[in-house]
Every structure is written in C-alpha cells, then in structure tokens.
Amino acid sequence: MPVLRWIRRNLVVLAGLLTLAYMILPNVVVMVFSFNKPNGRFNYAWQRFSLDAWKDPCGVADLCGSLSLSLRIAFWATIGATALGTMIAFALVRYRFRARGAINSLIFLPMAMPEVVMAASLLTLFLNMGAELGFWTVLIAHIMFCLSFVVTAVKARVMSMDPRLEEAARDLYAGPVQTFLRVTLPIAAPGIAAGALLAFALSFDDFIITNFNAGSTVTFPMFVWGSAQRGTPVQINVIGTAMFVIAVAVVLAGQFIANRRKSNAVK
C-alpha cells in the first residue's frame, strides 16, 4: 500500500518528530498553564484564561528572590566550571604526565555517580570542615558537579583540532600568547561555549545536591518543590516559560550566527 511504503521511507523522520514532540510536550503544558487562573491554590486543572501572572511574575513571596539566587549561583558556577574544565581538557589532550590515565577516568566520576551519593559526600565533607551551609557550599558543590560535563565538551573539541594550524601560526612568528588567543581559543570556542551552556543549565536546574548543601538557602528549584506541597503558583509556570523561550532564542541565535559564518566562508 502507498501509505505503508511512505511510512517505511520516512520512518526515521517520523520517529524523530515523535521523540521531539514527547520532549517538548511538558514545556507546552507549562506554557499553557502560565495563562491559567485557578480557583484554588493548585494550578493543575484549566479554569480560565488570564494574564494576571504575567503582569506580576513576582507576586508570590520569595519567588523572585530564589530565582535571583539560582541565577547568581548558576552564573558563578558556570564561570568556575568552564575555566577549570577548559584547562583540564587542554592538559589531558595536549600533555603527557604521570597518572594522566587515572585522572582522565576519575574526572568523569560525577557523571556516572548518582547525584544523591555525591550530595551526601559533599555534605559530609562540609560538616567535617565546619563550613556553614549556604551560598558558598552550594556554589562549590555545583562547580564540582558541572566540571566533568565541561571537560567532556571541551575535550571533544580539542581532540578534533588540527595542531598544524598552531604550528603555522608559530612559523609566522606568533608568540605563545598570540597563538592561543588568535588560533587555539577561537577554534576551541564552540566546545567551551557548549560546556558553559550545559554547566549553566545543570546548575540552575539542580535540586538534589542543592537540597543537601543549601542549609537555610532557598534556590528556585527548592522553592518550586516547597510550593508544590501547598499548591503551585501560576507564576512558577511564567518563570519556566520565560526560561524556556530564552533558551530556545539563544540556541536559534547561535545557529543563525553559525550559518551566517558558513555562508560568508563559502563566499
């Protein structure tokens, strides 16, 4: 039958579209319910359309405070994890040193280890050190958690780099700093940017590690979890929708810039 033949020819495309729809469906639900006006505290059933939550996204006590705290932690965790991860990735790829293989394996333990185990281990470490749980303990924990993801992204990019380009720069009398800034860093930039974006998303979204090491500090994921026990405010859906739209816009902007560069290179 023609329909069956068409399905067989486009099976991979159909499977991809279904997977994409499955992944985006929760975000669509969040977006729809950000325009809801529930009768009670629970925003789980559609009642009527309203823009009240969008007009006052900070109308719930401590919501914007927890959001601001999560953004600050994610920002500094991204800076720290990206800087350390980039240096580690270059060291593992470009240099040969004792225990390199062991370090190469150990750096990926946070990715393989269950988050609850890492969270409990970090809490034990902080308590034995006498550290006060709060902003700094969460920040240190997030940097440690995000570090291996940054190393993975940057390392893949560094391994694909052609060392002859740097050799050509040195042949043209470029110094080590010039070679790194004008040749090495621009080539590695996509991997570094990918690692930074991944670190930001993981840090902002993390709940388990944060919950163990936050003390009395309340981040946005913790606020959402606590609010869900008493009733989910519509403003949470508004913040979630805004974050999703911003993330999609950043990805589309990056894709647009990459396509522009490719077209200019062809010309």
CSV table of C-alpha atoms in Angstrom, one decimal:
chain,number,residue,atom,x,y,z
A,1,MET,CA,0.0,0.0,0.0
A,2,PRO,CA,1.2,3.6,-0.8
A,3,VAL,CA,0.7,4.7,2.8
A,4,LEU,CA,2.8,1.8,4.2
A,5,ARG,CA,5.6,2.5,1.7
A,6,TRP,CA,5.6,6.2,2.6
A,7,ILE,CA,5.8,5.3,6.3
A,8,ARG,CA,8.7,2.9,5.7
A,9,ARG,CA,10.6,5.6,3.7
A,10,ASN,CA,10.1,8.2,6.4
A,11,LEU,CA,10.2,6.0,9.5
A,12,VAL,CA,13.4,7.7,10.8
A,13,VAL,CA,11.9,11.2,10.3
A,14,LEU,CA,8.6,10.2,12.0
A,15,ALA,CA,10.4,8.6,14.9
A,16,GLY,CA,12.5,11.8,15.3
A,17,LEU,CA,9.4,14.0,15.2
A,18,LEU,CA,7.6,11.9,17.8
A,19,THR,CA,10.6,11.9,20.1
A,20,LEU,CA,10.8,15.7,19.7
A,21,ALA,CA,7.1,16.1,20.5
A,22,TYR,CA,7.5,13.8,23.5
A,23,MET,CA,10.3,16.0,24.8
A,24,ILE,CA,8.6,19.3,24.2
A,25,LEU,CA,5.1,18.3,25.5
A,26,PRO,CA,5.9,19.1,29.2
A,27,ASN,CA,7.1,22.6,28.2
A,28,VAL,CA,3.9,23.2,26.2
A,29,VAL,CA,1.8,22.2,29.2
A,30,VAL,CA,3.9,24.7,31.4
A,31,MET,CA,3.3,27.5,28.8
A,32,VAL,CA,-0.4,26.8,28.6
A,33,PHE,CA,-0.9,26.8,32.3
A,34,SER,CA,1.1,30.0,32.7
A,35,PHE,CA,-2.1,31.7,31.3
A,36,ASN,CA,-4.4,29.9,33.7
A,37,LYS,CA,-6.3,31.4,36.6
A,38,PRO,CA,-7.1,28.6,39.0
A,39,ASN,CA,-9.9,28.8,41.5
A,40,GLY,CA,-7.8,27.4,44.4
A,41,ARG,CA,-4.2,27.0,45.2
A,42,PHE,CA,-3.4,24.2,42.8
A,43,ASN,CA,-2.7,25.0,39.2
A,44,TYR,CA,-3.4,21.5,37.9
A,45,ALA,CA,-6.7,22.0,36.1
A,46,TRP,CA,-7.6,24.6,33.4
A,47,GLN,CA,-10.1,27.1,34.6
A,48,ARG,CA,-10.0,30.3,32.6
A,49,PHE,CA,-7.5,32.4,30.6
A,50,SER,CA,-5.8,35.2,32.4
A,51,LEU,CA,-2.7,37.4,32.1
A,52,ASP,CA,-2.5,38.2,35.8
A,53,ALA,CA,0.5,36.0,36.5
A,54,TRP,CA,2.4,37.5,33.5
A,55,LYS,CA,1.7,41.0,34.8
A,56,ASP,CA,3.0,40.3,38.2
A,57,PRO,CA,5.5,37.4,38.0
A,58,CYS,CA,7.0,38.3,41.4
A,59,GLY,CA,3.6,38.3,43.1
A,60,VAL,CA,4.5,35.3,45.2
A,61,ALA,CA,6.6,35.9,48.2
A,62,ASP,CA,10.3,34.9,47.8
A,63,LEU,CA,9.8,33.6,44.3
A,64,CYS,CA,12.0,36.2,42.6
A,65,GLY,CA,14.5,36.2,45.4
A,66,SER,CA,15.0,32.4,45.0
A,67,LEU,CA,15.2,32.9,41.2
A,68,SER,CA,17.8,35.6,41.6
A,69,LEU,CA,19.8,33.4,43.9
A,70,SER,CA,19.7,30.5,41.4
A,71,LEU,CA,20.8,32.7,38.6
A,72,ARG,CA,23.7,34.1,40.6
A,73,ILE,CA,24.8,30.6,41.6
A,74,ALA,CA,24.5,29.3,38.1
A,75,PHE,CA,26.5,32.2,36.7
A,76,TRP,CA,29.4,31.8,39.0
A,77,ALA,CA,29.3,28.0,38.8
A,78,THR,CA,29.5,28.3,35.0
A,79,ILE,CA,32.4,30.7,35.2
A,80,GLY,CA,34.3,28.4,37.6
A,81,ALA,CA,33.5,25.1,36.0
A,82,THR,CA,34.2,26.5,32.5
A,83,ALA,CA,37.6,27.9,33.5
A,84,LEU,CA,38.7,24.8,35.3
A,85,GLY,CA,37.2,22.4,32.8
A,86,THR,CA,38.9,24.1,29.8
A,87,MET,CA,42.3,24.0,31.5
A,88,ILE,CA,41.8,20.3,32.5
A,89,ALA,CA,40.6,19.4,29.0
A,90,PHE,CA,43.7,21.0,27.3
A,91,ALA,CA,46.0,19.3,29.9
A,92,LEU,CA,44.5,15.9,29.3
A,93,VAL,CA,44.7,16.2,25.5
A,94,ARG,CA,47.9,18.1,24.9
A,95,TYR,CA,50.2,16.8,27.6
A,96,ARG,CA,51.6,13.5,28.8
A,97,PHE,CA,52.2,13.3,32.6
A,98,ARG,CA,52.2,10.7,35.3
A,99,ALA,CA,48.7,9.5,36.4
A,100,ARG,CA,47.1,11.1,33.3
A,101,GLY,CA,45.1,7.9,32.6
A,102,ALA,CA,43.8,7.8,36.2
A,103,ILE,CA,42.8,11.5,36.2
A,104,ASN,CA,41.2,11.0,32.8
A,105,SER,CA,39.0,8.3,34.4
A,106,LEU,CA,38.3,10.0,37.7
A,107,ILE,CA,37.2,13.2,36.1
A,108,PHE,CA,34.1,11.5,34.8
A,109,LEU,CA,33.0,10.0,38.1
A,110,PRO,CA,30.5,12.8,38.9
A,111,MET,CA,28.7,11.9,35.6
A,112,ALA,CA,28.5,8.3,36.5
A,113,MET,CA,27.8,8.7,40.2
A,114,PRO,CA,24.2,9.1,41.4
A,115,GLU,CA,23.6,12.7,42.5
A,116,VAL,CA,22.4,11.7,45.9
A,117,VAL,CA,25.7,9.9,46.7
A,118,MET,CA,27.7,13.0,45.6
A,119,ALA,CA,25.4,15.3,47.6
A,120,ALA,CA,25.7,13.2,50.8
A,121,SER,CA,29.5,13.0,50.3
A,122,LEU,CA,29.8,16.8,49.9
A,123,LEU,CA,27.6,17.4,52.9
A,124,THR,CA,29.8,15.1,55.0
A,125,LEU,CA,32.9,17.0,53.7
A,126,PHE,CA,31.5,20.4,54.5
A,127,LEU,CA,30.3,19.3,58.0
A,128,ASN,CA,33.7,17.8,58.9
A,129,MET,CA,35.4,21.1,57.7
A,130,GLY,CA,33.0,23.1,59.9
A,131,ALA,CA,31.7,25.1,56.9
A,132,GLU,CA,28.4,27.0,57.2
A,133,LEU,CA,25.9,25.6,54.7
A,134,GLY,CA,24.7,28.3,52.3
A,135,PHE,CA,25.6,30.2,49.2
A,136,TRP,CA,29.3,29.2,49.1
A,137,THR,CA,28.8,25.5,49.8
A,138,VAL,CA,26.1,25.3,47.1
A,139,LEU,CA,28.5,27.1,44.7
A,140,ILE,CA,31.4,24.8,45.4
A,141,ALA,CA,29.2,21.8,45.0
A,142,HIS,CA,27.8,23.0,41.7
A,143,ILE,CA,31.3,23.7,40.3
A,144,MET,CA,32.4,20.2,41.2
A,145,PHE,CA,29.2,18.7,39.7
A,146,CYS,CA,29.4,20.6,36.4
A,147,LEU,CA,33.2,20.3,36.0
A,148,SER,CA,33.1,16.8,34.3
A,149,PHE,CA,30.5,17.9,31.8
A,150,VAL,CA,32.6,20.9,30.7
A,151,VAL,CA,35.7,18.7,30.4
A,152,THR,CA,33.8,16.3,28.2
A,153,ALA,CA,32.5,19.1,25.8
A,154,VAL,CA,35.8,20.9,25.6
A,155,LYS,CA,37.9,17.8,25.3
A,156,ALA,CA,35.9,16.6,22.3
A,157,ARG,CA,36.6,19.9,20.6
A,158,VAL,CA,40.3,20.0,21.5
A,159,MET,CA,40.8,16.4,20.2
A,160,SER,CA,39.4,17.4,16.8
A,161,MET,CA,41.7,20.5,16.4
A,162,ASP,CA,44.4,20.3,13.8
A,163,PRO,CA,47.8,21.1,15.5
A,164,ARG,CA,49.2,22.2,12.2
A,165,LEU,CA,47.2,25.4,12.4
A,166,GLU,CA,49.1,26.4,15.6
A,167,GLU,CA,52.4,25.3,14.1
A,168,ALA,CA,51.7,27.5,11.1
A,169,ALA,CA,51.0,30.5,13.5
A,170,ARG,CA,54.3,29.9,15.2
A,171,ASP,CA,56.1,29.6,11.8
A,172,LEU,CA,54.7,33.1,11.1
A,173,TYR,CA,56.4,34.4,14.3
A,174,ALA,CA,53.3,34.4,16.5
A,175,GLY,CA,54.2,34.1,20.2
A,176,PRO,CA,52.6,31.5,22.6
A,177,VAL,CA,50.0,34.1,23.8
A,178,GLN,CA,49.2,35.3,20.3
A,179,THR,CA,48.8,31.7,19.0
A,180,PHE,CA,46.5,30.8,21.9
A,181,LEU,CA,44.3,33.9,21.6
A,182,ARG,CA,44.1,34.1,17.8
A,183,VAL,CA,44.2,30.5,16.8
A,184,THR,CA,43.6,28.0,19.6
A,185,LEU,CA,40.9,29.8,21.5
A,186,PRO,CA,38.7,30.7,18.5
A,187,ILE,CA,38.8,27.1,17.3
A,188,ALA,CA,38.0,25.7,20.8
A,189,ALA,CA,35.4,28.4,21.4
A,190,PRO,CA,32.3,26.3,20.3
A,191,GLY,CA,33.3,23.5,22.7
A,192,ILE,CA,33.8,25.9,25.5
A,193,ALA,CA,30.5,27.6,24.8
A,194,ALA,CA,28.7,24.3,24.7
A,195,GLY,CA,30.3,23.3,28.1
A,196,ALA,CA,29.4,26.7,29.6
A,197,LEU,CA,25.7,26.4,28.5
A,198,LEU,CA,25.5,22.9,29.8
A,199,ALA,CA,27.0,23.9,33.1
A,200,PHE,CA,24.6,26.8,33.5
A,201,ALA,CA,21.6,24.6,32.8
A,202,LEU,CA,22.7,21.9,35.2
A,203,SER,CA,23.5,24.3,37.9
A,204,PHE,CA,20.2,26.3,37.6
A,205,ASP,CA,18.2,23.1,37.4
A,206,ASP,CA,19.9,21.1,40.2
A,207,PHE,CA,17.8,20.2,43.2
A,208,ILE,CA,19.3,17.1,44.9
A,209,ILE,CA,22.9,18.4,45.5
A,210,THR,CA,21.5,21.9,46.4
A,211,ASN,CA,19.0,20.5,48.9
A,212,PHE,CA,21.7,18.6,50.8
A,213,ASN,CA,24.1,21.5,51.0
A,214,ALA,CA,22.0,24.7,51.0
A,215,GLY,CA,21.2,24.9,54.7
A,216,SER,CA,18.6,27.7,55.0
A,217,THR,CA,19.3,29.0,51.5
A,218,VAL,CA,16.4,28.5,49.1
A,219,THR,CA,17.1,28.3,45.3
A,220,PHE,CA,14.4,28.3,42.6
A,221,PRO,CA,14.1,24.5,42.3
A,222,MET,CA,13.8,24.2,46.1
A,223,PHE,CA,11.1,26.9,46.0
A,224,VAL,CA,9.2,25.0,43.4
A,225,TRP,CA,9.4,21.8,45.4
A,226,GLY,CA,8.3,23.5,48.5
A,227,SER,CA,5.4,25.3,46.8
A,228,ALA,CA,4.2,22.1,45.3
A,229,GLN,CA,3.5,20.8,48.8
A,230,ARG,CA,1.0,23.6,49.4
A,231,GLY,CA,-0.2,24.5,45.8
A,232,THR,CA,1.8,25.5,42.7
A,233,PRO,CA,1.5,29.3,41.9
A,234,VAL,CA,0.9,30.2,38.3
A,235,GLN,CA,4.0,32.5,38.5
A,236,ILE,CA,6.2,29.4,38.6
A,237,ASN,CA,4.8,28.4,35.1
A,238,VAL,CA,5.5,32.0,34.0
A,239,ILE,CA,9.2,31.8,35.0
A,240,GLY,CA,9.5,28.4,33.5
A,241,THR,CA,8.0,29.6,30.2
A,242,ALA,CA,10.3,32.6,30.1
A,243,MET,CA,13.4,30.4,30.8
A,244,PHE,CA,12.4,28.0,28.0
A,245,VAL,CA,11.8,30.8,25.5
A,246,ILE,CA,15.1,32.4,26.4
A,247,ALA,CA,17.0,29.1,26.0
A,248,VAL,CA,15.3,28.5,22.6
A,249,ALA,CA,16.2,32.0,21.5
A,250,VAL,CA,19.8,31.5,22.5
A,251,VAL,CA,20.0,28.3,20.5
A,252,LEU,CA,18.4,29.8,17.4
A,253,ALA,CA,20.7,32.8,17.6
A,254,GLY,CA,23.7,30.6,17.8
A,255,GLN,CA,22.5,28.5,14.9
A,256,PHE,CA,21.8,31.7,12.9
A,257,ILE,CA,25.3,33.1,13.6
A,258,ALA,CA,26.9,29.7,12.6
A,259,ASN,CA,25.0,29.6,9.3
A,260,ARG,CA,26.0,33.2,8.6
A,261,ARG,CA,29.6,32.4,9.2
A,262,LYS,CA,29.4,29.3,6.9
A,263,SER,CA,27.8,31.3,4.1
A,264,ASN,CA,30.4,34.1,4.4
A,265,ALA,CA,33.2,31.5,4.3
A,266,VAL,CA,31.8,29.9,1.1
A,267,LYS,CA,31.6,33.4,-0.5
